[in-house]
PDB file of C-alpha atoms in Angstrom:
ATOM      1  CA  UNK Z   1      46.796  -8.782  -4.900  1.00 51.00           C
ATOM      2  CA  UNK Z   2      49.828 -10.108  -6.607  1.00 58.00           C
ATOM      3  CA  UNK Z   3      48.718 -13.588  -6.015  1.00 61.00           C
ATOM      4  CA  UNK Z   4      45.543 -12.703  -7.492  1.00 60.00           C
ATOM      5  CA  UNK Z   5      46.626 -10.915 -10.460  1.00 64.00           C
ATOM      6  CA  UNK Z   6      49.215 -14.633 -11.065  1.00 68.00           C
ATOM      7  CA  UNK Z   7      45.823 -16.892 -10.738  1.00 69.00           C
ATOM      8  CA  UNK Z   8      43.801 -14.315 -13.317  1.00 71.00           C
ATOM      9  CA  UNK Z   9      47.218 -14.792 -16.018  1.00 72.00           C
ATOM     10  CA  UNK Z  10      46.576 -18.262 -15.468  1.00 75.00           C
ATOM     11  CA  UNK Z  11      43.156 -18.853 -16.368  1.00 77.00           C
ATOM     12  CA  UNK Z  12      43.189 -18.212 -20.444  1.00 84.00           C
ATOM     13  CA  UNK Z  13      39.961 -17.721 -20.783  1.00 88.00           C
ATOM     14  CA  UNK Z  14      39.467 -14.699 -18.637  1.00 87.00           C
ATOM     15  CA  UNK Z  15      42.472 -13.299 -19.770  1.00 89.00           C
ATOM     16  CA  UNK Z  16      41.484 -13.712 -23.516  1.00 92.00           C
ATOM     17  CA  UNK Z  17      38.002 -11.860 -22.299  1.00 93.00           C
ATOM     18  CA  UNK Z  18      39.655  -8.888 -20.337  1.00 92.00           C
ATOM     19  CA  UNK Z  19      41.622  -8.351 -23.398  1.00 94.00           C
ATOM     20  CA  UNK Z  20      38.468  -8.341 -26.090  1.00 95.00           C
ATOM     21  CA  UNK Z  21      36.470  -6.045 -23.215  1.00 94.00           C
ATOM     22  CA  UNK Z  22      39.462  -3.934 -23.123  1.00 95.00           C
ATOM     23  CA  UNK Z  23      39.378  -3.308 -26.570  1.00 95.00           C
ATOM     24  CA  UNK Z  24      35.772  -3.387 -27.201  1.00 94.00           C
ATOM     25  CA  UNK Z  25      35.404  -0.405 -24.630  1.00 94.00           C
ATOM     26  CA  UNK Z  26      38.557   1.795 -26.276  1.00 95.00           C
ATOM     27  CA  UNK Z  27      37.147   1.522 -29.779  1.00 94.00           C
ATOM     28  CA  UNK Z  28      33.321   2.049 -28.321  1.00 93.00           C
ATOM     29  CA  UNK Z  29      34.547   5.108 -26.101  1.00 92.00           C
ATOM     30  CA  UNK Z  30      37.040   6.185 -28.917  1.00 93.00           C
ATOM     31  CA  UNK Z  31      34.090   5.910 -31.925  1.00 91.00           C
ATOM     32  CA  UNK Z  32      33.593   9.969 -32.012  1.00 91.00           C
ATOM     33  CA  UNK Z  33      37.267  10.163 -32.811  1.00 93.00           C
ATOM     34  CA  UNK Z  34      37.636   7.198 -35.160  1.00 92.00           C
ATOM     35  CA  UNK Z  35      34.623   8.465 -37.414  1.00 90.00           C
ATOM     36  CA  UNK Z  36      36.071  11.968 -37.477  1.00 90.00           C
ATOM     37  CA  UNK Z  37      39.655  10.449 -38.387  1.00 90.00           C
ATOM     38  CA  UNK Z  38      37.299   8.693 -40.874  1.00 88.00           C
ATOM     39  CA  UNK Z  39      35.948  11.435 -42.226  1.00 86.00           C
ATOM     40  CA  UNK Z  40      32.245   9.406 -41.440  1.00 85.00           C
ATOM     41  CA  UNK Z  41      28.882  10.077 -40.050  1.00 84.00           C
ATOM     42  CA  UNK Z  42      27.353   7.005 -39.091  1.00 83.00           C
ATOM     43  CA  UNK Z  43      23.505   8.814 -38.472  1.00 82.00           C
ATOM     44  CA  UNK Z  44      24.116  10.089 -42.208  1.00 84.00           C
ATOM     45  CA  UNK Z  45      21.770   8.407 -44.963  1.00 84.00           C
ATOM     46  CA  UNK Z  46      23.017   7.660 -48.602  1.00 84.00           C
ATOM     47  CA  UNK Z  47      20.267   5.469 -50.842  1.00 84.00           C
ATOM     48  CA  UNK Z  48      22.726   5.464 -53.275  1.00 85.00           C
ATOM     49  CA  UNK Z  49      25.487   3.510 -51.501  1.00 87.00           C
ATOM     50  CA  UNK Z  50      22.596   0.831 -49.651  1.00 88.00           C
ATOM     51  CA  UNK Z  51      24.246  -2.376 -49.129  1.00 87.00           C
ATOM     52  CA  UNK Z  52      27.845  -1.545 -49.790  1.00 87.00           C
ATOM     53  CA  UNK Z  53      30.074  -4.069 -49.698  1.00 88.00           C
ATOM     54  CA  UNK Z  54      33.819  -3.759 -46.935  1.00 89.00           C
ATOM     55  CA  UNK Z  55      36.007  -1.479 -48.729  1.00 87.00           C
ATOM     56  CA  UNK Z  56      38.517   0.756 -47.988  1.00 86.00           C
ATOM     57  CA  UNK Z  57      35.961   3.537 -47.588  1.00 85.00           C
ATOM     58  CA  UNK Z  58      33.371   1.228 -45.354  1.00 86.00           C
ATOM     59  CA  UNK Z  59      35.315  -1.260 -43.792  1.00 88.00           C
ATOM     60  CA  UNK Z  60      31.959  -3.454 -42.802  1.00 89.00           C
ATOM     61  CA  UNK Z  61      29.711  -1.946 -46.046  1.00 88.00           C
ATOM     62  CA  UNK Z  62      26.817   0.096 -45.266  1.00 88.00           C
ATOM     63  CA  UNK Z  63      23.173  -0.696 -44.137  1.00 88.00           C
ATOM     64  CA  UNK Z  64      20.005  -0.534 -45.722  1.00 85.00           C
ATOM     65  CA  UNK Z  65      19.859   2.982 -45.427  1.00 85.00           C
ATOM     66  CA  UNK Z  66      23.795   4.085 -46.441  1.00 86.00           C
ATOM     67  CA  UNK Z  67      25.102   4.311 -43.428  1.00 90.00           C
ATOM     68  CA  UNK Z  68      28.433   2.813 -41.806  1.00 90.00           C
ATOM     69  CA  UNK Z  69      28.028  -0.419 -40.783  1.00 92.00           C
ATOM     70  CA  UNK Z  70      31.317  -0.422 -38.921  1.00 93.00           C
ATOM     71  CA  UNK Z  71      30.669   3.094 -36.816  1.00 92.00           C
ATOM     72  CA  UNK Z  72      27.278   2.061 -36.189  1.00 92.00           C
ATOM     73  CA  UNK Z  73      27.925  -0.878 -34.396  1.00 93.00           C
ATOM     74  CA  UNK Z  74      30.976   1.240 -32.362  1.00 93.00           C
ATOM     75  CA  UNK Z  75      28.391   3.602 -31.275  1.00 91.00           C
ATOM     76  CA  UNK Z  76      25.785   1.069 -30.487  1.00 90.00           C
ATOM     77  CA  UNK Z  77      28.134  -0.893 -28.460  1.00 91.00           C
ATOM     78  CA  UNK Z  78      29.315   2.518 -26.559  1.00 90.00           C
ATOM     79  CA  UNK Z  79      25.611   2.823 -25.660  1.00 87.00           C
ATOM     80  CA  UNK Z  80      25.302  -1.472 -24.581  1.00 89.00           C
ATOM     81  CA  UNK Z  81      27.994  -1.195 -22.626  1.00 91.00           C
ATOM     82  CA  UNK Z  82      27.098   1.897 -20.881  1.00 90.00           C
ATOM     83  CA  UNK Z  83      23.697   0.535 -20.117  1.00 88.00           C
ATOM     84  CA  UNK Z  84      25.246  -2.775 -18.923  1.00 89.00           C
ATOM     85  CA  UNK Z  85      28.179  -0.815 -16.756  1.00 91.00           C
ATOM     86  CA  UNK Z  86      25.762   1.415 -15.252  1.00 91.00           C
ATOM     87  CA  UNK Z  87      22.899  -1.197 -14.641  1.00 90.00           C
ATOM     88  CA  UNK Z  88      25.447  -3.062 -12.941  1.00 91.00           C
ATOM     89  CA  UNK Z  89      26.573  -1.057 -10.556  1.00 92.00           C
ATOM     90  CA  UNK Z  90      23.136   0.738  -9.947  1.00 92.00           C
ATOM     91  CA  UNK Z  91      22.298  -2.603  -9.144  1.00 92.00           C
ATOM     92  CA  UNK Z  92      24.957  -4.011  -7.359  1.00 92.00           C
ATOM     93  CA  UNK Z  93      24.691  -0.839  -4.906  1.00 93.00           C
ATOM     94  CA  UNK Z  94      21.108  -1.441  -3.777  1.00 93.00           C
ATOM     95  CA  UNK Z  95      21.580  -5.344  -3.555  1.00 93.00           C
ATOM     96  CA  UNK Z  96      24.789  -4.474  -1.047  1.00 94.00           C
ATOM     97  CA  UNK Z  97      22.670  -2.490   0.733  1.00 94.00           C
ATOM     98  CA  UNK Z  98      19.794  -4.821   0.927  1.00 94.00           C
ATOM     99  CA  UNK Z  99      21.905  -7.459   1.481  1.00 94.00           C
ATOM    100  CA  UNK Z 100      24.049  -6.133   4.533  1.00 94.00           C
ATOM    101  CA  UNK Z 101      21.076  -4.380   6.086  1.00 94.00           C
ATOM    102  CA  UNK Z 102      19.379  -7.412   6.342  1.00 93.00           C
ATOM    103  CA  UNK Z 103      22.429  -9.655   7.230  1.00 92.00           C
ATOM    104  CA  UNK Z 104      23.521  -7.418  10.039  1.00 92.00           C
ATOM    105  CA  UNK Z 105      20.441  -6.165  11.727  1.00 91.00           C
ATOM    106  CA  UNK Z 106      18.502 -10.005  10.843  1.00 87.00           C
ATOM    107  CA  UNK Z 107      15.215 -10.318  12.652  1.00 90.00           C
ATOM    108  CA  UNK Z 108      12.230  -8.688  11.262  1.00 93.00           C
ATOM    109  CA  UNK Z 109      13.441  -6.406   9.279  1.00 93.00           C
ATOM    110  CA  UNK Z 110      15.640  -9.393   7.986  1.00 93.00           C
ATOM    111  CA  UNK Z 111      12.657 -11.477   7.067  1.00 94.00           C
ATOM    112  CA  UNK Z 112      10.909  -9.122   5.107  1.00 95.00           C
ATOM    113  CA  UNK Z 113      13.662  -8.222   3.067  1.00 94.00           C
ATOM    114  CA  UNK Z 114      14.442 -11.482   1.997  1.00 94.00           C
ATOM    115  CA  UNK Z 115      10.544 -12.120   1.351  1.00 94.00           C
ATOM    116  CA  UNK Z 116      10.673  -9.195  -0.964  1.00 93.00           C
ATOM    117  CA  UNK Z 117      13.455 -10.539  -2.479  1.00 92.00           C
ATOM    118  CA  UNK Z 118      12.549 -13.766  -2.861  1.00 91.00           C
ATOM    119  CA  UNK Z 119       9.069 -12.270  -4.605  1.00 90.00           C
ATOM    120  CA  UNK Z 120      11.098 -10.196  -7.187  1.00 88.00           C
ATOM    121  CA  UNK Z 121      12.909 -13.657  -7.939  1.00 87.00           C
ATOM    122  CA  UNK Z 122      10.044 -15.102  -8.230  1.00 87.00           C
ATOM    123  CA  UNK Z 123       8.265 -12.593 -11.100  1.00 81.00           C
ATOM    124  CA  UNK Z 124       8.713 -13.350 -14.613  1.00 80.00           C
ATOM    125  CA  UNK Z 125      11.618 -11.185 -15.527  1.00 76.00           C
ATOM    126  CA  UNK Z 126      11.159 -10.550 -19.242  1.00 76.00           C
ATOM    127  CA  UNK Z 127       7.753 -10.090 -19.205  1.00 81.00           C
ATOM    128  CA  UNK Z 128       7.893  -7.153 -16.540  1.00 78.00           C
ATOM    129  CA  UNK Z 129      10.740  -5.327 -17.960  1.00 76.00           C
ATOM    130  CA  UNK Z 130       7.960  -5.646 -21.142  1.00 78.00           C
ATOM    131  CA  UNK Z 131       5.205  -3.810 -18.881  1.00 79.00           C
ATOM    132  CA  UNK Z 132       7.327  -1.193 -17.377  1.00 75.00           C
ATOM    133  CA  UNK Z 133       9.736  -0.323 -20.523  1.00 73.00           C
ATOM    134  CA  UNK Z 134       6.493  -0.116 -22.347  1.00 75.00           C
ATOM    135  CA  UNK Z 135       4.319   2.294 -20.071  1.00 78.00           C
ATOM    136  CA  UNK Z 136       4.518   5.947 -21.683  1.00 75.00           C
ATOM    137  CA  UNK Z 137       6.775   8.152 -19.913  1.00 78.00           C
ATOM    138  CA  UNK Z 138       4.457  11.237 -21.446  1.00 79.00           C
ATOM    139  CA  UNK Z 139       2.126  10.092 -19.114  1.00 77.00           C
ATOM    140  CA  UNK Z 140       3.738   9.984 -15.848  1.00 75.00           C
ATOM    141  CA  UNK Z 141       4.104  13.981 -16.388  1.00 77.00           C
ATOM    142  CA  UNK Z 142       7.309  13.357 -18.317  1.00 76.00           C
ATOM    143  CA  UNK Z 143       7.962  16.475 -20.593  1.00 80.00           C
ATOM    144  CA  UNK Z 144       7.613  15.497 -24.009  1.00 75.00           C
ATOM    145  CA  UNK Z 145      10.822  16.879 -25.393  1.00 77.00           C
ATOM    146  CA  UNK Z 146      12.685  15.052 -22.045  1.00 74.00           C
ATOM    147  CA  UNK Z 147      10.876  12.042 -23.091  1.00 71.00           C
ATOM    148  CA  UNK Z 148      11.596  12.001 -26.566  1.00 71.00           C
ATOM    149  CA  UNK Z 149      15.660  12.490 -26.250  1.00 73.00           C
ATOM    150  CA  UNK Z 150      18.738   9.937 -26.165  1.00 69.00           C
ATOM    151  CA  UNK Z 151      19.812  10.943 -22.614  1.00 75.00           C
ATOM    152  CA  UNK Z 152      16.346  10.258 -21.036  1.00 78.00           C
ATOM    153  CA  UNK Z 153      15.889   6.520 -23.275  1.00 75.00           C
ATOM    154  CA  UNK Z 154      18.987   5.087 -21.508  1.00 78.00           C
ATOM    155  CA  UNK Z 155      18.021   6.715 -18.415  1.00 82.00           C
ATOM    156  CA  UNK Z 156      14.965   5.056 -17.742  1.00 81.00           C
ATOM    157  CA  UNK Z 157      16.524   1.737 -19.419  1.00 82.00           C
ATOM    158  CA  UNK Z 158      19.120   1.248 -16.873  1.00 86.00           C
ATOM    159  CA  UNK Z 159      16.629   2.584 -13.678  1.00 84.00           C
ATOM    160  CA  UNK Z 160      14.299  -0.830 -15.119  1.00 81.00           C
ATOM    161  CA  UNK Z 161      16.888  -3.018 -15.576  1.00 82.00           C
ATOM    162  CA  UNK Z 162      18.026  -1.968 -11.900  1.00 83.00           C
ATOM    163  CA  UNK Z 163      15.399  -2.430 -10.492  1.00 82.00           C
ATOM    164  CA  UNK Z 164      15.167  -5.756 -10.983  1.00 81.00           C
ATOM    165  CA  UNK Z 165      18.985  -7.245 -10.754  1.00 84.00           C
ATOM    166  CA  UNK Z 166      19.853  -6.417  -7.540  1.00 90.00           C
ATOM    167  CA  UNK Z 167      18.254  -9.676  -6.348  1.00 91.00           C
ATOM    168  CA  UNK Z 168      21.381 -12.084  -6.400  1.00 89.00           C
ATOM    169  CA  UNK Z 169      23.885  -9.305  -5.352  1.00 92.00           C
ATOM    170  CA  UNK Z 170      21.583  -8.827  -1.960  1.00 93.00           C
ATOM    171  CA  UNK Z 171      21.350 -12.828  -1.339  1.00 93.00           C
ATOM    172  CA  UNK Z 172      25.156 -13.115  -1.904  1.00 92.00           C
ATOM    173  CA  UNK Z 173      25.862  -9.896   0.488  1.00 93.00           C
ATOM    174  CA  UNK Z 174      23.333 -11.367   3.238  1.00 94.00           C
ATOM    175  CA  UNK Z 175      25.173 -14.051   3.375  1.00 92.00           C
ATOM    176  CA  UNK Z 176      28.531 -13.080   3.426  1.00 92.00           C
ATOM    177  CA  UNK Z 177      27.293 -10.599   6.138  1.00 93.00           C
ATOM    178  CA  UNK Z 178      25.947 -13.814   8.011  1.00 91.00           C
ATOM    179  CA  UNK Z 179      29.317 -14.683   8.167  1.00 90.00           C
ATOM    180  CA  UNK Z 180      31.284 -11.605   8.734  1.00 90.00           C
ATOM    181  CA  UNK Z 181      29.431 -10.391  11.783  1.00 88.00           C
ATOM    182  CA  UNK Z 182      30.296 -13.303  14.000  1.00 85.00           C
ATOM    183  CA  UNK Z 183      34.082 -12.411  13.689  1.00 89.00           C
ATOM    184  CA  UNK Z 184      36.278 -10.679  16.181  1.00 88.00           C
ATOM    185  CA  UNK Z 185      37.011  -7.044  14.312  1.00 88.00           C
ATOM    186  CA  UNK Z 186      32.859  -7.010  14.248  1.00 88.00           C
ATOM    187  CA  UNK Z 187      32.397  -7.919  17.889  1.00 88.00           C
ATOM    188  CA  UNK Z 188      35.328  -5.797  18.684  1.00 91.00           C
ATOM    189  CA  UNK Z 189      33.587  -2.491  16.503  1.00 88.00           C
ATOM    190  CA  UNK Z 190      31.179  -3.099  18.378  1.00 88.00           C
ATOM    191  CA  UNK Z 191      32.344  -3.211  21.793  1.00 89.00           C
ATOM    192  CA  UNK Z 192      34.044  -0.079  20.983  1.00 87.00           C
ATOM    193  CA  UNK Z 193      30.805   0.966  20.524  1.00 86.00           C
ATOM    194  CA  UNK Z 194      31.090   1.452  16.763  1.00 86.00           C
ATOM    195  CA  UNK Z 195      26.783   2.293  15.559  1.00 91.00           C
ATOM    196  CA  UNK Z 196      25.764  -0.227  13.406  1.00 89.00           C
ATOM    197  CA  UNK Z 197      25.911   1.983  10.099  1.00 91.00           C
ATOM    198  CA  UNK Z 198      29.580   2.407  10.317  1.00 91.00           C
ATOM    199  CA  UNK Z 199      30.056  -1.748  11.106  1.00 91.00           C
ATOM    200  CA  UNK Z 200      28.233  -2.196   8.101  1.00 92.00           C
ATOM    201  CA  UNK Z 201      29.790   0.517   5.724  1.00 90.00           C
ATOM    202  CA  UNK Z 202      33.092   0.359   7.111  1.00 90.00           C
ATOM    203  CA  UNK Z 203      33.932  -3.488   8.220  1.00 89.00           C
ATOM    204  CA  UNK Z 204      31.055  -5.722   6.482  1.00 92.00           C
ATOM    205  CA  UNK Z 205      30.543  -4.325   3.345  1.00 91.00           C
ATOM    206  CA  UNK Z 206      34.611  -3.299   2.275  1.00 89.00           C
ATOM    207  CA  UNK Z 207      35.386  -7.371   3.257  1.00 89.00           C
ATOM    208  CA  UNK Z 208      32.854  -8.484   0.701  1.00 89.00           C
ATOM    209  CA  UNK Z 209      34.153  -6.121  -1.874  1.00 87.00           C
ATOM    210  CA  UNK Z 210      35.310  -9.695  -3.992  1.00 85.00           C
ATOM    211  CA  UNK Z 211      32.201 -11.386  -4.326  1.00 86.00           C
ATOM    212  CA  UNK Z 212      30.299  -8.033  -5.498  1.00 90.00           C
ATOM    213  CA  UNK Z 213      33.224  -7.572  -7.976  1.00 89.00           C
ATOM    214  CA  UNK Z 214      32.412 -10.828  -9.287  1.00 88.00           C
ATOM    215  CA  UNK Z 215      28.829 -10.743  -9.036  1.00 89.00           C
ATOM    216  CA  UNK Z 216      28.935  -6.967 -11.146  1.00 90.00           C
ATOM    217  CA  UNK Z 217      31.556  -8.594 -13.371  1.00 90.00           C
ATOM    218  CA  UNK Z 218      28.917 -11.077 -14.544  1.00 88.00           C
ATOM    219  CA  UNK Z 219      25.901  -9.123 -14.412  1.00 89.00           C
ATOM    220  CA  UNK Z 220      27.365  -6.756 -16.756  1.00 90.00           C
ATOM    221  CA  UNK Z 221      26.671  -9.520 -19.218  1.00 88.00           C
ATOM    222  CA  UNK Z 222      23.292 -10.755 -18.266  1.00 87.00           C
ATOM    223  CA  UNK Z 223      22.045  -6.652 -18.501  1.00 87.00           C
ATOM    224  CA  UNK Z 224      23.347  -6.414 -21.695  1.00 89.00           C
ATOM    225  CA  UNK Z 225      21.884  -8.831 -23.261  1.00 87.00           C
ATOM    226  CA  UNK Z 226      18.310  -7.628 -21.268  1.00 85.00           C
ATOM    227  CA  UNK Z 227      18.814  -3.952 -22.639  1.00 84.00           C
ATOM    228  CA  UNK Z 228      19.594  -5.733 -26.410  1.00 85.00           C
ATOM    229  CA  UNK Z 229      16.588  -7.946 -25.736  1.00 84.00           C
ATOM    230  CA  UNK Z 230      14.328  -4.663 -24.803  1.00 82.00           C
ATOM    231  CA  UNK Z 231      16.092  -2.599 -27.634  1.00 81.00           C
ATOM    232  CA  UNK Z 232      15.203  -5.508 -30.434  1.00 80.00           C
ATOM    233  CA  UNK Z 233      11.345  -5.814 -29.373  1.00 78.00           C
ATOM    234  CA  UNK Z 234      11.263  -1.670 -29.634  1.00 76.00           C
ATOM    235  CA  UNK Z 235      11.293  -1.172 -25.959  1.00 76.00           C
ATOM    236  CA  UNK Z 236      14.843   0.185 -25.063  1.00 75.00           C
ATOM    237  CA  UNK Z 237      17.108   2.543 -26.885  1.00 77.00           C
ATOM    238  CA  UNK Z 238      14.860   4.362 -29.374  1.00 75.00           C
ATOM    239  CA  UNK Z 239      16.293   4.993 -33.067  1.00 75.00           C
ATOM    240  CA  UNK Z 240      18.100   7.073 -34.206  1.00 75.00           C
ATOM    241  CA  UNK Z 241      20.377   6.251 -31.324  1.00 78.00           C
ATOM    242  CA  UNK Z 242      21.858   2.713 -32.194  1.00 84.00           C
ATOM    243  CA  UNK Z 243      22.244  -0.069 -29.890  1.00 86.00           C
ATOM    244  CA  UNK Z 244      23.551  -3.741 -30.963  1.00 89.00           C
ATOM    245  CA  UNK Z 245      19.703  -4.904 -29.755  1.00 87.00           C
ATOM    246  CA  UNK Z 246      17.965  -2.151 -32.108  1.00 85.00           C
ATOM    247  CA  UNK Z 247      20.387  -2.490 -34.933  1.00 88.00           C
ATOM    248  CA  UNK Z 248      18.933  -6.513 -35.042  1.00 87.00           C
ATOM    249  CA  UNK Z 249      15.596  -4.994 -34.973  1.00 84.00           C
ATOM    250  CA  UNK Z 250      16.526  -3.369 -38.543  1.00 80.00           C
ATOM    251  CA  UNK Z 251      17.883  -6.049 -39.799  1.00 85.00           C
ATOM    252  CA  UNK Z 252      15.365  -8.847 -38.899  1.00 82.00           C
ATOM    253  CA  UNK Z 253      13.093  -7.888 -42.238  1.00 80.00           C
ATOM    254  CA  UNK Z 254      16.844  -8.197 -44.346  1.00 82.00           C
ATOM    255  CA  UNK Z 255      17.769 -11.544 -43.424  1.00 82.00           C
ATOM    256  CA  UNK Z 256      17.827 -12.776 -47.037  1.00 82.00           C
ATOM    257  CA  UNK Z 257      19.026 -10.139 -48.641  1.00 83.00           C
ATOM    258  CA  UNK Z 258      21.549  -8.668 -46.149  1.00 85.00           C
ATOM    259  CA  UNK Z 259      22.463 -11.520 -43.660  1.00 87.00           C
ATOM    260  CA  UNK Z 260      25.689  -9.340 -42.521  1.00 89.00           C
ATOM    261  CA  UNK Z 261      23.138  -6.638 -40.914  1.00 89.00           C
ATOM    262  CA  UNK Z 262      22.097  -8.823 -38.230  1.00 89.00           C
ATOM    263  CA  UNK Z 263      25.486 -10.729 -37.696  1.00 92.00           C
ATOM    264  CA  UNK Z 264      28.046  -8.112 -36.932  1.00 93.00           C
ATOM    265  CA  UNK Z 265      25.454  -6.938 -33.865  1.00 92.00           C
ATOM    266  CA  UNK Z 266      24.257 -10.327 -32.959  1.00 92.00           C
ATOM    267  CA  UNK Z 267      27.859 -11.362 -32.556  1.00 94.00           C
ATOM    268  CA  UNK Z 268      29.383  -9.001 -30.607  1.00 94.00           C
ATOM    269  CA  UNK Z 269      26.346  -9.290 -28.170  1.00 93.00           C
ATOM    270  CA  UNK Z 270      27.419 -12.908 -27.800  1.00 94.00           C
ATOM    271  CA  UNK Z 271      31.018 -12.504 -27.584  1.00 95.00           C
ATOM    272  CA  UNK Z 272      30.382  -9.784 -25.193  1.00 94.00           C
ATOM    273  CA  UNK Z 273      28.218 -11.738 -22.591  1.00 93.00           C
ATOM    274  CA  UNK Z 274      30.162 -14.574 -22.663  1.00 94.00           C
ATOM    275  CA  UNK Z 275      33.458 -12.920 -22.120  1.00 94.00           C
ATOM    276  CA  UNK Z 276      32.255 -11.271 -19.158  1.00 94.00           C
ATOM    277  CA  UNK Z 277      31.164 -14.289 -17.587  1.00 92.00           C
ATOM    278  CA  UNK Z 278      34.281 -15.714 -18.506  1.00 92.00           C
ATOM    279  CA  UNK Z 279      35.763 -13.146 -16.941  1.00 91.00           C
ATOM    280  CA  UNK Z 280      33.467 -13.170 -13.904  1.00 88.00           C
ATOM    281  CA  UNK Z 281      34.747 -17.008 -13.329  1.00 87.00           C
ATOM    282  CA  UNK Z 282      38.448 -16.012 -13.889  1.00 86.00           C
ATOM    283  CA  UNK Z 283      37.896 -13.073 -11.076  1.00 85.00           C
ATOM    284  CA  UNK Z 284      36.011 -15.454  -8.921  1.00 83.00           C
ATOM    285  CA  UNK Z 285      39.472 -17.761  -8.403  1.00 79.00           C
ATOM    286  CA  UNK Z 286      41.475 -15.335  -8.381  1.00 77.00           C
ATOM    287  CA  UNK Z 287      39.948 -13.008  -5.678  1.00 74.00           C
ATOM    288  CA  UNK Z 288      38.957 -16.090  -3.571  1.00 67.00           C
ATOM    289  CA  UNK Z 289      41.743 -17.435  -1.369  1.00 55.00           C
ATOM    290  CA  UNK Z 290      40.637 -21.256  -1.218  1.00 55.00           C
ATOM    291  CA  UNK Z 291      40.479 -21.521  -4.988  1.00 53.00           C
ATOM    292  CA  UNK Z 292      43.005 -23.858  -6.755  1.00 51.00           C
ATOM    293  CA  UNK Z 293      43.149 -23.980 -10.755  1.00 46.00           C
ATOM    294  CA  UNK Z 294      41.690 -27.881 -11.720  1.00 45.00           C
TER     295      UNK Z 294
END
């Protein structure tokens, strides 16, 4: 552990990312208190003070509509990242368990698993997170009022994007499993007459516990930017609830007029992604043994 904490220091660039994530989260978890210290309410609307300029009172100016510009885009990334946190692990769970289910017990079951999972691979990802985000929950026998409410919107957000990351995290697991069964401490569980649930949750899936850290690590990323890609085209976190990918719905139609709208959310959704897979390669040398810094 201490060897792997000295190769994270070392690589800058994950340690410059863990910081900025560090602080991103505190101020996004923290946004309740810092607008009440404020004295702000970012869902309040003010057509007098539309387009404010940073001052003292709004440090980033205001939207189209009055509102902070600087607590929105705290509580739209407390909502991103909770999508992307959740969605991750959601995902990474079932992949693990695809993954060393298939690894361990191989033959048929084996082969249709990975079949399955090479056909999810294979789907157009975009386009189906399109279909299903867009089918009316109302109709499924959804209450309305369940439908209609914050809790229920990132719900069913992070279920789709779930459903279809797991993919990599069950290849990576299968493999690893591969691997892992043909040593001793297996065979010996084994003899010992260990069942095979208990190999798998207690001596395969704890010994790949690095490569689904890193795997998560960088997912984290890639769902974000899904949810803000879902959220921008109208199909993920519903308004008034902000997220960076609807707040650069809102301000696609003010480009000319207020450019800063779209840049403060568009930004952070880049410097977000790409410091967690920054990150993801940092934890990648450091939790793997072999791995020298070039």
């Amino acid at each position: 552990m201490t060897r792997g904490w000295s190769r994270l220091r070392r690589h800058h660039l994950a340690r410059a990312s863990l910081i900025f994530l560090i602080v991103i989260m505190v101020l996004s978890l923290a946004a309740p208190l810092i607008a009440e210290l404020r004295g702000v309410d970012p869902t309040q609307t003010d057509l007098f003070r539309r387009f404010e300029p940073p001052s003292a009172a709004y440090w980033l100016g205001t939207d189209d509509v009055g509102r902070d510009l600087f607590q929105r885009l705290l509580d739209g990334g407390r909502v991103s990242l909770l999508v992307g946190l959740a969605g991750a692990l959601l995902s990474g769970l079932l992949g693990a368990l695809i993954g060393v289910a298939a690894g361990y017990l191989g033959g048929r079951l084996d082969a249709f698993l990975m079949r399955f999972t090479d056909g999810v691979i294979a789907l157009p990802l975009l386009p189906l997170l399109i279909v299903v985000a867009a089918v009316d929950p109302r109709k499924l026998g959804v209450p309305a009022e369940l439908a209609q409410s914050e809790a229920f919107s990132l719900y069913r957000i992070v279920v789709i994007i779930a459903l279809t990351g797991w993919t990599t995290v069950a290849r990576l697991v299968r493999a690893e499993t591969l691997s892992l069964k043909a040593r001793d401490f297996t065979r010996a569980a084994k003899a010992l007459g260990a069942q095979p649930v208990r190999i798998m949750l207690r001596h395969i899936l704890p010994n790949t516990a690095g490569s689904l850290i890193v795997a998560t690590t960088i997912s984290m990323g890639t769902l974000i930017l899904l949810e803000s890609t879902l959220s921008f085209l109208g199909l993920g976190i519903q308004p008034p609830a902000a997220s960076w990918g609807n707040m650069l719905t809102g301000a696609q139609e003010l480009l000319q007029e207020a450019p800063v709208l779209a840049l403060w959310p568009g930004l952070l959704i880049f410097l977000t992604v790409i410091a967690f897979n920054f990150l993801g390669d940092g934890l990648q040398d450091a939790l793997d043994p072999r791995s020298e810094r070039r």
